């Protein structure tokens, strides 16, 4: 039985310190801030990032270079027989496509998973991959299982401002102007590849209520598991921990007895949505791990 390494990137929300505890490797995502390159959780902390965002610095996201991806593969293959790389959704970044191209040179030893995840749902995929490897699954088998269940997750997110979506060209200036003028709190969703509009709310309170009801509906109708017996419940936020903790209490009341994992959103997403965002997410437990 070959040893299988698990590799991901910082879009999973797994920090460099956590990666050591979990026994996985995390590639830091690169940023350009006022023309200078930074790497998430290496020389760019969450606090530093939001301070620069507040100062209206010119911030753009990037993806790991081919060389950085190759270096990560080569380093792990010195110790392991195979590796599974879980990057962020191919619909949100070109990293998956680049890594798949690089993996072609490794004679099947490197498997790149395109399972359309980001943030806390992506983190769960990493943990699932680690457990599958522990149970003796090969890299190819892990990729097959994760991609087979790739649509069995859901994220709802509300934003405090449309400024950063507008700045990044994610919505039209006219739509952003109307939203700002009406003080709307949009609710967006990720179910698969991309970030899509879900609902418009007049207040943060209403947005939170919409997200909780949407999640209840997903549990009951999409996953046929109203009590969440086979579900993970997750939350994420940008910058405002106090607001996130308050929202967590509301989500906990709606889903009594369920454990909730909450993490800051990765900076690659924060760059496009700004501070003050709140998200609730879920992932279905993989049947192969419940057997």
PDB file of C-alpha atoms in Angstrom:
ATOM      1  CA  UNK A   1       0.000   0.000   0.000  1.00  0.00           C
ATOM      2  CA  UNK A   2       1.509   3.324  -1.082  1.00  0.00           C
ATOM      3  CA  UNK A   3       1.735   6.375   1.102  1.00  0.00           C
ATOM      4  CA  UNK A   4      -0.544   9.188  -0.120  1.00  0.00           C
ATOM      5  CA  UNK A   5       0.128  12.860   0.700  1.00  0.00           C
ATOM      6  CA  UNK A   6      -2.660  15.450   0.809  1.00  0.00           C
ATOM      7  CA  UNK A   7      -1.938  18.912  -0.596  1.00  0.00           C
ATOM      8  CA  UNK A   8      -4.216  21.941  -0.709  1.00  0.00           C
ATOM      9  CA  UNK A   9      -3.901  25.729  -0.769  1.00  0.00           C
ATOM     10  CA  UNK A  10      -4.749  28.517   1.644  1.00  0.00           C
ATOM     11  CA  UNK A  11      -8.183  28.989   0.035  1.00  0.00           C
ATOM     12  CA  UNK A  12      -9.192  26.043   2.225  1.00  0.00           C
ATOM     13  CA  UNK A  13      -8.795  28.309   5.258  1.00  0.00           C
ATOM     14  CA  UNK A  14      -6.209  25.895   6.681  1.00  0.00           C
ATOM     15  CA  UNK A  15      -3.338  27.936   8.116  1.00  0.00           C
ATOM     16  CA  UNK A  16       0.308  26.921   7.973  1.00  0.00           C
ATOM     17  CA  UNK A  17       0.193  26.101  11.704  1.00  0.00           C
ATOM     18  CA  UNK A  18      -2.973  24.007  11.305  1.00  0.00           C
ATOM     19  CA  UNK A  19      -1.448  22.167   8.346  1.00  0.00           C
ATOM     20  CA  UNK A  20       1.229  20.708  10.610  1.00  0.00           C
ATOM     21  CA  UNK A  21      -1.397  19.534  13.117  1.00  0.00           C
ATOM     22  CA  UNK A  22      -3.530  17.977  10.374  1.00  0.00           C
ATOM     23  CA  UNK A  23      -0.625  16.404   8.501  1.00  0.00           C
ATOM     24  CA  UNK A  24      -1.335  18.123   5.174  1.00  0.00           C
ATOM     25  CA  UNK A  25       0.649  20.611   3.118  1.00  0.00           C
ATOM     26  CA  UNK A  26      -0.802  24.038   2.231  1.00  0.00           C
ATOM     27  CA  UNK A  27       0.392  26.172  -0.694  1.00  0.00           C
ATOM     28  CA  UNK A  28      -0.004  29.876   0.249  1.00  0.00           C
ATOM     29  CA  UNK A  29      -1.985  31.926  -2.267  1.00  0.00           C
ATOM     30  CA  UNK A  30      -0.114  34.923  -3.703  1.00  0.00           C
ATOM     31  CA  UNK A  31      -1.366  38.527  -3.722  1.00  0.00           C
ATOM     32  CA  UNK A  32      -0.154  41.745  -5.276  1.00  0.00           C
ATOM     33  CA  UNK A  33      -0.655  44.785  -3.045  1.00  0.00           C
ATOM     34  CA  UNK A  34       0.412  48.098  -4.537  1.00  0.00           C
ATOM     35  CA  UNK A  35       2.667  46.173  -6.895  1.00  0.00           C
ATOM     36  CA  UNK A  36       4.390  44.096  -4.205  1.00  0.00           C
ATOM     37  CA  UNK A  37       3.896  40.331  -3.900  1.00  0.00           C
ATOM     38  CA  UNK A  38       2.680  38.773  -0.662  1.00  0.00           C
ATOM     39  CA  UNK A  39       1.763  35.221   0.357  1.00  0.00           C
ATOM     40  CA  UNK A  40      -1.224  34.451   2.564  1.00  0.00           C
ATOM     41  CA  UNK A  41      -0.236  33.364   6.073  1.00  0.00           C
ATOM     42  CA  UNK A  42       3.471  33.667   5.226  1.00  0.00           C
ATOM     43  CA  UNK A  43       4.135  37.409   5.075  1.00  0.00           C
ATOM     44  CA  UNK A  44       0.503  38.564   4.987  1.00  0.00           C
ATOM     45  CA  UNK A  45      -1.757  38.095   8.008  1.00  0.00           C
ATOM     46  CA  UNK A  46      -5.521  38.596   8.124  1.00  0.00           C
ATOM     47  CA  UNK A  47      -5.026  41.816  10.150  1.00  0.00           C
ATOM     48  CA  UNK A  48      -2.458  43.255   7.722  1.00  0.00           C
ATOM     49  CA  UNK A  49      -4.668  42.413   4.757  1.00  0.00           C
ATOM     50  CA  UNK A  50      -7.748  44.195   6.132  1.00  0.00           C
ATOM     51  CA  UNK A  51      -5.675  47.205   7.128  1.00  0.00           C
ATOM     52  CA  UNK A  52      -4.433  47.520   3.546  1.00  0.00           C
ATOM     53  CA  UNK A  53      -7.971  46.963   2.245  1.00  0.00           C
ATOM     54  CA  UNK A  54      -9.220  49.775   4.524  1.00  0.00           C
ATOM     55  CA  UNK A  55      -6.521  52.058   3.123  1.00  0.00           C
ATOM     56  CA  UNK A  56      -7.842  51.358  -0.405  1.00  0.00           C
ATOM     57  CA  UNK A  57      -4.585  49.732  -1.486  1.00  0.00           C
ATOM     58  CA  UNK A  58      -4.510  48.245  -4.971  1.00  0.00           C
ATOM     59  CA  UNK A  59      -5.013  44.547  -4.185  1.00  0.00           C
ATOM     60  CA  UNK A  60      -5.243  41.745  -6.719  1.00  0.00           C
ATOM     61  CA  UNK A  61      -5.276  37.976  -6.320  1.00  0.00           C
ATOM     62  CA  UNK A  62      -3.032  35.637  -8.239  1.00  0.00           C
ATOM     63  CA  UNK A  63      -2.442  31.905  -8.401  1.00  0.00           C
ATOM     64  CA  UNK A  64       0.633  29.831  -7.553  1.00  0.00           C
ATOM     65  CA  UNK A  65       3.154  29.721 -10.376  1.00  0.00           C
ATOM     66  CA  UNK A  66       3.880  26.513 -12.268  1.00  0.00           C
ATOM     67  CA  UNK A  67       7.252  26.410 -10.512  1.00  0.00           C
ATOM     68  CA  UNK A  68       5.666  26.724  -7.053  1.00  0.00           C
ATOM     69  CA  UNK A  69       3.219  23.922  -7.844  1.00  0.00           C
ATOM     70  CA  UNK A  70       6.020  21.693  -9.185  1.00  0.00           C
ATOM     71  CA  UNK A  71       8.154  22.393  -6.102  1.00  0.00           C
ATOM     72  CA  UNK A  72       5.282  21.358  -3.813  1.00  0.00           C
ATOM     73  CA  UNK A  73       4.716  18.155  -5.820  1.00  0.00           C
ATOM     74  CA  UNK A  74       8.434  17.288  -5.876  1.00  0.00           C
ATOM     75  CA  UNK A  75       8.908  17.914  -2.164  1.00  0.00           C
ATOM     76  CA  UNK A  76       6.022  15.641  -1.166  1.00  0.00           C
ATOM     77  CA  UNK A  77       6.985  12.868  -3.601  1.00  0.00           C
ATOM     78  CA  UNK A  78      10.370  12.559  -1.872  1.00  0.00           C
ATOM     79  CA  UNK A  79       8.512  11.170   1.136  1.00  0.00           C
ATOM     80  CA  UNK A  80       5.259   9.830  -0.339  1.00  0.00           C
ATOM     81  CA  UNK A  81       4.439   7.480  -3.222  1.00  0.00           C
ATOM     82  CA  UNK A  82       1.485   9.553  -4.479  1.00  0.00           C
ATOM     83  CA  UNK A  83      -0.295  12.795  -3.714  1.00  0.00           C
ATOM     84  CA  UNK A  84      -3.756  14.308  -3.982  1.00  0.00           C
ATOM     85  CA  UNK A  85      -3.956  18.061  -4.615  1.00  0.00           C
ATOM     86  CA  UNK A  86      -7.221  19.812  -3.697  1.00  0.00           C
ATOM     87  CA  UNK A  87      -7.257  23.401  -5.064  1.00  0.00           C
ATOM     88  CA  UNK A  88     -10.151  25.853  -4.984  1.00  0.00           C
ATOM     89  CA  UNK A  89     -13.063  25.455  -7.405  1.00  0.00           C
ATOM     90  CA  UNK A  90     -12.089  25.632 -11.070  1.00  0.00           C
ATOM     91  CA  UNK A  91     -14.964  28.098 -11.507  1.00  0.00           C
ATOM     92  CA  UNK A  92     -13.291  30.599  -9.176  1.00  0.00           C
ATOM     93  CA  UNK A  93      -9.620  30.239 -10.109  1.00  0.00           C
ATOM     94  CA  UNK A  94      -7.350  28.911 -12.849  1.00  0.00           C
ATOM     95  CA  UNK A  95      -5.192  27.048 -10.309  1.00  0.00           C
ATOM     96  CA  UNK A  96      -6.993  23.739 -10.871  1.00  0.00           C
ATOM     97  CA  UNK A  97      -6.420  23.837 -14.625  1.00  0.00           C
ATOM     98  CA  UNK A  98      -2.744  24.801 -14.212  1.00  0.00           C
ATOM     99  CA  UNK A  99      -2.144  22.083 -11.625  1.00  0.00           C
ATOM    100  CA  UNK A 100      -3.854  19.451 -13.810  1.00  0.00           C
ATOM    101  CA  UNK A 101      -1.517  20.384 -16.657  1.00  0.00           C
ATOM    102  CA  UNK A 102       1.538  20.114 -14.368  1.00  0.00           C
ATOM    103  CA  UNK A 103       0.304  16.781 -12.957  1.00  0.00           C
ATOM    104  CA  UNK A 104       0.406  15.231 -16.443  1.00  0.00           C
ATOM    105  CA  UNK A 105       4.200  15.038 -16.120  1.00  0.00           C
ATOM    106  CA  UNK A 106       4.051  12.838 -13.001  1.00  0.00           C
ATOM    107  CA  UNK A 107       2.913   9.503 -14.488  1.00  0.00           C
ATOM    108  CA  UNK A 108      -0.285   9.289 -12.439  1.00  0.00           C
ATOM    109  CA  UNK A 109       1.436   9.873  -9.100  1.00  0.00           C
ATOM    110  CA  UNK A 110      -0.316  13.255  -8.754  1.00  0.00           C
ATOM    111  CA  UNK A 111      -4.105  13.478  -8.774  1.00  0.00           C
ATOM    112  CA  UNK A 112      -5.723  16.935  -8.936  1.00  0.00           C
ATOM    113  CA  UNK A 113      -9.254  17.063  -7.532  1.00  0.00           C
ATOM    114  CA  UNK A 114     -11.777  19.391  -9.178  1.00  0.00           C
ATOM    115  CA  UNK A 115     -14.589  19.136  -6.648  1.00  0.00           C
ATOM    116  CA  UNK A 116     -15.868  22.730  -6.837  1.00  0.00           C
ATOM    117  CA  UNK A 117     -15.203  23.617  -3.203  1.00  0.00           C
ATOM    118  CA  UNK A 118     -13.928  26.726  -1.419  1.00  0.00           C
ATOM    119  CA  UNK A 119     -13.270  27.779   2.174  1.00  0.00           C
ATOM    120  CA  UNK A 120     -14.862  25.601   4.890  1.00  0.00           C
ATOM    121  CA  UNK A 121     -16.353  23.083   2.419  1.00  0.00           C
ATOM    122  CA  UNK A 122     -12.940  22.759   0.750  1.00  0.00           C
ATOM    123  CA  UNK A 123     -11.386  22.234   4.182  1.00  0.00           C
ATOM    124  CA  UNK A 124     -13.782  19.358   4.776  1.00  0.00           C
ATOM    125  CA  UNK A 125     -12.702  17.796   1.470  1.00  0.00           C
ATOM    126  CA  UNK A 126      -9.095  17.949   2.672  1.00  0.00           C
ATOM    127  CA  UNK A 127     -10.037  16.198   5.927  1.00  0.00           C
ATOM    128  CA  UNK A 128     -12.041  13.594   3.988  1.00  0.00           C
ATOM    129  CA  UNK A 129      -9.072  12.979   1.671  1.00  0.00           C
ATOM    130  CA  UNK A 130      -6.776  12.553   4.663  1.00  0.00           C
ATOM    131  CA  UNK A 131      -9.127   9.981   6.217  1.00  0.00           C
ATOM    132  CA  UNK A 132      -9.555   8.125   2.900  1.00  0.00           C
ATOM    133  CA  UNK A 133      -5.762   7.914   2.573  1.00  0.00           C
ATOM    134  CA  UNK A 134      -5.543   6.627   6.138  1.00  0.00           C
ATOM    135  CA  UNK A 135      -8.019   3.892   5.198  1.00  0.00           C
ATOM    136  CA  UNK A 136      -5.787   2.756   2.351  1.00  0.00           C
ATOM    137  CA  UNK A 137      -7.369   4.448  -0.668  1.00  0.00           C
ATOM    138  CA  UNK A 138      -5.031   5.319  -3.537  1.00  0.00           C
ATOM    139  CA  UNK A 139      -4.655   8.872  -4.871  1.00  0.00           C
ATOM    140  CA  UNK A 140      -6.785   7.981  -7.916  1.00  0.00           C
ATOM    141  CA  UNK A 141      -9.504   6.466  -5.704  1.00  0.00           C
ATOM    142  CA  UNK A 142      -9.559   9.559  -3.467  1.00  0.00           C
ATOM    143  CA  UNK A 143      -9.922  11.850  -6.491  1.00  0.00           C
ATOM    144  CA  UNK A 144     -12.774   9.698  -7.836  1.00  0.00           C
ATOM    145  CA  UNK A 145     -14.643   9.693  -4.504  1.00  0.00           C
ATOM    146  CA  UNK A 146     -14.278  13.458  -3.886  1.00  0.00           C
ATOM    147  CA  UNK A 147     -15.378  14.352  -7.424  1.00  0.00           C
ATOM    148  CA  UNK A 148     -18.287  11.898  -7.250  1.00  0.00           C
ATOM    149  CA  UNK A 149     -19.686  13.857  -4.292  1.00  0.00           C
ATOM    150  CA  UNK A 150     -18.557  17.303  -5.420  1.00  0.00           C
ATOM    151  CA  UNK A 151     -22.032  18.852  -5.644  1.00  0.00           C
ATOM    152  CA  UNK A 152     -22.995  17.765  -2.134  1.00  0.00           C
ATOM    153  CA  UNK A 153     -22.135  21.034  -0.442  1.00  0.00           C
ATOM    154  CA  UNK A 154     -23.718  24.459  -0.181  1.00  0.00           C
ATOM    155  CA  UNK A 155     -22.652  27.975   0.854  1.00  0.00           C
ATOM    156  CA  UNK A 156     -24.784  31.077   1.445  1.00  0.00           C
ATOM    157  CA  UNK A 157     -23.061  34.382   2.083  1.00  0.00           C
ATOM    158  CA  UNK A 158     -24.204  37.937   2.748  1.00  0.00           C
ATOM    159  CA  UNK A 159     -22.064  41.010   2.177  1.00  0.00           C
ATOM    160  CA  UNK A 160     -21.778  44.216   4.161  1.00  0.00           C
ATOM    161  CA  UNK A 161     -20.880  46.183   1.025  1.00  0.00           C
ATOM    162  CA  UNK A 162     -20.973  45.779  -2.751  1.00  0.00           C
ATOM    163  CA  UNK A 163     -17.873  47.986  -3.130  1.00  0.00           C
ATOM    164  CA  UNK A 164     -15.398  45.158  -3.615  1.00  0.00           C
ATOM    165  CA  UNK A 165     -17.552  43.097  -5.980  1.00  0.00           C
ATOM    166  CA  UNK A 166     -17.881  46.243  -8.068  1.00  0.00           C
ATOM    167  CA  UNK A 167     -14.149  46.967  -7.860  1.00  0.00           C
ATOM    168  CA  UNK A 168     -13.310  43.447  -9.005  1.00  0.00           C
ATOM    169  CA  UNK A 169     -15.783  43.605 -11.896  1.00  0.00           C
ATOM    170  CA  UNK A 170     -18.014  40.919 -10.369  1.00  0.00           C
ATOM    171  CA  UNK A 171     -21.124  43.106 -10.789  1.00  0.00           C
ATOM    172  CA  UNK A 172     -21.884  46.126 -12.949  1.00  0.00           C
ATOM    173  CA  UNK A 173     -21.288  49.623 -11.532  1.00  0.00           C
ATOM    174  CA  UNK A 174     -24.993  50.381 -12.079  1.00  0.00           C
ATOM    175  CA  UNK A 175     -26.079  47.339 -10.047  1.00  0.00           C
ATOM    176  CA  UNK A 176     -23.628  48.240  -7.289  1.00  0.00           C
ATOM    177  CA  UNK A 177     -24.850  51.853  -7.255  1.00  0.00           C
ATOM    178  CA  UNK A 178     -28.478  50.762  -6.967  1.00  0.00           C
ATOM    179  CA  UNK A 179     -27.619  48.235  -4.256  1.00  0.00           C
ATOM    180  CA  UNK A 180     -25.678  50.835  -2.285  1.00  0.00           C
ATOM    181  CA  UNK A 181     -28.375  53.462  -2.710  1.00  0.00           C
ATOM    182  CA  UNK A 182     -31.052  51.055  -1.481  1.00  0.00           C
ATOM    183  CA  UNK A 183     -28.713  49.738   1.228  1.00  0.00           C
ATOM    184  CA  UNK A 184     -29.339  46.165   0.129  1.00  0.00           C
ATOM    185  CA  UNK A 185     -27.630  43.221   1.783  1.00  0.00           C
ATOM    186  CA  UNK A 186     -27.336  40.695  -1.046  1.00  0.00           C
ATOM    187  CA  UNK A 187     -27.319  36.987  -0.309  1.00  0.00           C
ATOM    188  CA  UNK A 188     -25.102  35.004  -2.666  1.00  0.00           C
ATOM    189  CA  UNK A 189     -24.707  31.262  -3.040  1.00  0.00           C
ATOM    190  CA  UNK A 190     -22.037  28.791  -4.083  1.00  0.00           C
ATOM    191  CA  UNK A 191     -23.465  25.449  -5.157  1.00  0.00           C
ATOM    192  CA  UNK A 192     -20.939  24.171  -7.624  1.00  0.00           C
ATOM    193  CA  UNK A 193     -18.578  26.280  -9.657  1.00  0.00           C
ATOM    194  CA  UNK A 194     -19.362  29.935  -9.147  1.00  0.00           C
ATOM    195  CA  UNK A 195     -20.667  32.678  -6.906  1.00  0.00           C
ATOM    196  CA  UNK A 196     -24.283  33.385  -7.895  1.00  0.00           C
ATOM    197  CA  UNK A 197     -27.000  35.778  -6.712  1.00  0.00           C
ATOM    198  CA  UNK A 198     -29.565  34.142  -4.414  1.00  0.00           C
ATOM    199  CA  UNK A 199     -31.701  36.846  -2.769  1.00  0.00           C
ATOM    200  CA  UNK A 200     -31.835  40.522  -1.819  1.00  0.00           C
ATOM    201  CA  UNK A 201     -32.359  41.563   1.778  1.00  0.00           C
ATOM    202  CA  UNK A 202     -33.109  45.006   3.191  1.00  0.00           C
ATOM    203  CA  UNK A 203     -31.259  44.397   6.435  1.00  0.00           C
ATOM    204  CA  UNK A 204     -28.529  42.163   7.831  1.00  0.00           C
ATOM    205  CA  UNK A 205     -31.160  40.566  10.086  1.00  0.00           C
ATOM    206  CA  UNK A 206     -33.274  39.659   7.077  1.00  0.00           C
ATOM    207  CA  UNK A 207     -30.211  38.362   5.175  1.00  0.00           C
ATOM    208  CA  UNK A 208     -29.289  36.087   8.081  1.00  0.00           C
ATOM    209  CA  UNK A 209     -32.854  34.778   8.270  1.00  0.00           C
ATOM    210  CA  UNK A 210     -32.848  34.065   4.515  1.00  0.00           C
ATOM    211  CA  UNK A 211     -29.574  32.122   4.806  1.00  0.00           C
ATOM    212  CA  UNK A 212     -30.761  30.017   7.738  1.00  0.00           C
ATOM    213  CA  UNK A 213     -34.038  29.161   5.971  1.00  0.00           C
ATOM    214  CA  UNK A 214     -32.145  28.325   2.764  1.00  0.00           C
ATOM    215  CA  UNK A 215     -29.870  25.983   4.691  1.00  0.00           C
ATOM    216  CA  UNK A 216     -32.837  24.301   6.409  1.00  0.00           C
ATOM    217  CA  UNK A 217     -34.420  23.852   2.985  1.00  0.00           C
ATOM    218  CA  UNK A 218     -31.222  22.306   1.606  1.00  0.00           C
ATOM    219  CA  UNK A 219     -31.014  19.883   4.519  1.00  0.00           C
ATOM    220  CA  UNK A 220     -34.629  18.799   4.085  1.00  0.00           C
ATOM    221  CA  UNK A 221     -35.093  18.843   0.311  1.00  0.00           C
ATOM    222  CA  UNK A 222     -31.708  18.830  -1.390  1.00  0.00           C
ATOM    223  CA  UNK A 223     -29.954  16.390   0.941  1.00  0.00           C
ATOM    224  CA  UNK A 224     -33.068  14.616   2.316  1.00  0.00           C
ATOM    225  CA  UNK A 225     -31.592  14.891   5.805  1.00  0.00           C
ATOM    226  CA  UNK A 226     -33.646  17.445   7.816  1.00  0.00           C
ATOM    227  CA  UNK A 227     -31.953  16.522  11.103  1.00  0.00           C
ATOM    228  CA  UNK A 228     -28.459  16.730   9.648  1.00  0.00           C
ATOM    229  CA  UNK A 229     -27.468  13.229  10.714  1.00  0.00           C
ATOM    230  CA  UNK A 230     -25.174  12.888   7.699  1.00  0.00           C
ATOM    231  CA  UNK A 231     -24.179  16.555   7.356  1.00  0.00           C
ATOM    232  CA  UNK A 232     -21.388  18.867   8.450  1.00  0.00           C
ATOM    233  CA  UNK A 233     -22.519  22.403   9.344  1.00  0.00           C
ATOM    234  CA  UNK A 234     -19.958  25.147   8.808  1.00  0.00           C
ATOM    235  CA  UNK A 235     -19.647  28.920   8.963  1.00  0.00           C
ATOM    236  CA  UNK A 236     -17.221  31.557   7.700  1.00  0.00           C
ATOM    237  CA  UNK A 237     -16.793  35.297   7.974  1.00  0.00           C
ATOM    238  CA  UNK A 238     -14.562  38.199   6.993  1.00  0.00           C
ATOM    239  CA  UNK A 239     -12.875  40.315   9.668  1.00  0.00           C
ATOM    240  CA  UNK A 240     -15.763  40.862  12.111  1.00  0.00           C
ATOM    241  CA  UNK A 241     -15.500  37.987  14.592  1.00  0.00           C
ATOM    242  CA  UNK A 242     -18.054  39.469  16.997  1.00  0.00           C
ATOM    243  CA  UNK A 243     -20.747  39.614  14.308  1.00  0.00           C
ATOM    244  CA  UNK A 244     -19.835  36.078  13.267  1.00  0.00           C
ATOM    245  CA  UNK A 245     -20.120  34.776  16.827  1.00  0.00           C
ATOM    246  CA  UNK A 246     -23.559  36.394  17.181  1.00  0.00           C
ATOM    247  CA  UNK A 247     -24.705  34.832  13.925  1.00  0.00           C
ATOM    248  CA  UNK A 248     -23.310  31.470  15.051  1.00  0.00           C
ATOM    249  CA  UNK A 249     -25.671  31.564  18.048  1.00  0.00           C
ATOM    250  CA  UNK A 250     -28.632  32.069  15.698  1.00  0.00           C
ATOM    251  CA  UNK A 251     -27.514  29.224  13.432  1.00  0.00           C
ATOM    252  CA  UNK A 252     -27.006  26.971  16.462  1.00  0.00           C
ATOM    253  CA  UNK A 253     -30.579  27.681  17.613  1.00  0.00           C
ATOM    254  CA  UNK A 254     -31.843  26.715  14.167  1.00  0.00           C
ATOM    255  CA  UNK A 255     -29.801  23.501  14.165  1.00  0.00           C
ATOM    256  CA  UNK A 256     -29.761  22.374  17.816  1.00  0.00           C
ATOM    257  CA  UNK A 257     -27.300  19.653  18.688  1.00  0.00           C
ATOM    258  CA  UNK A 258     -25.183  20.064  15.565  1.00  0.00           C
ATOM    259  CA  UNK A 259     -21.503  20.909  15.877  1.00  0.00           C
ATOM    260  CA  UNK A 260     -20.581  24.057  13.917  1.00  0.00           C
ATOM    261  CA  UNK A 261     -17.112  24.670  12.517  1.00  0.00           C
ATOM    262  CA  UNK A 262     -16.347  28.374  11.922  1.00  0.00           C
ATOM    263  CA  UNK A 263     -13.274  29.881  10.221  1.00  0.00           C
ATOM    264  CA  UNK A 264     -12.279  33.196   8.640  1.00  0.00           C
ATOM    265  CA  UNK A 265     -12.772  33.219   4.882  1.00  0.00           C
ATOM    266  CA  UNK A 266      -9.584  32.903   2.877  1.00  0.00           C
ATOM    267  CA  UNK A 267      -8.134  36.216   1.758  1.00  0.00           C
ATOM    268  CA  UNK A 268      -8.600  35.330  -1.932  1.00  0.00           C
ATOM    269  CA  UNK A 269     -12.355  35.544  -1.372  1.00  0.00           C
ATOM    270  CA  UNK A 270     -12.169  38.402   1.140  1.00  0.00           C
ATOM    271  CA  UNK A 271     -10.415  40.483  -1.503  1.00  0.00           C
ATOM    272  CA  UNK A 272     -13.565  40.370  -3.653  1.00  0.00           C
ATOM    273  CA  UNK A 273     -16.244  40.716  -0.966  1.00  0.00           C
ATOM    274  CA  UNK A 274     -14.648  42.901   1.700  1.00  0.00           C
ATOM    275  CA  UNK A 275     -15.017  42.894   5.495  1.00  0.00           C
ATOM    276  CA  UNK A 276     -18.250  42.178   7.346  1.00  0.00           C
ATOM    277  CA  UNK A 277     -19.364  39.190   5.271  1.00  0.00           C
ATOM    278  CA  UNK A 278     -21.124  36.262   6.961  1.00  0.00           C
ATOM    279  CA  UNK A 279     -21.539  32.783   5.527  1.00  0.00           C
ATOM    280  CA  UNK A 280     -23.219  29.531   6.475  1.00  0.00           C
ATOM    281  CA  UNK A 281     -22.264  26.319   4.694  1.00  0.00           C
ATOM    282  CA  UNK A 282     -22.743  22.584   4.748  1.00  0.00           C
ATOM    283  CA  UNK A 283     -21.161  19.446   3.330  1.00  0.00           C
ATOM    284  CA  UNK A 284     -22.685  15.999   3.186  1.00  0.00           C
ATOM    285  CA  UNK A 285     -20.635  13.315   4.914  1.00  0.00           C
ATOM    286  CA  UNK A 286     -19.019  10.986   2.382  1.00  0.00           C
ATOM    287  CA  UNK A 287     -20.796   7.595   2.423  1.00  0.00           C
ATOM    288  CA  UNK A 288     -17.451   5.832   1.895  1.00  0.00           C
ATOM    289  CA  UNK A 289     -16.349   7.160   5.302  1.00  0.00           C
ATOM    290  CA  UNK A 290     -19.602   6.317   7.093  1.00  0.00           C
ATOM    291  CA  UNK A 291     -19.542   2.659   6.125  1.00  0.00           C
TER     292      UNK A 291
END
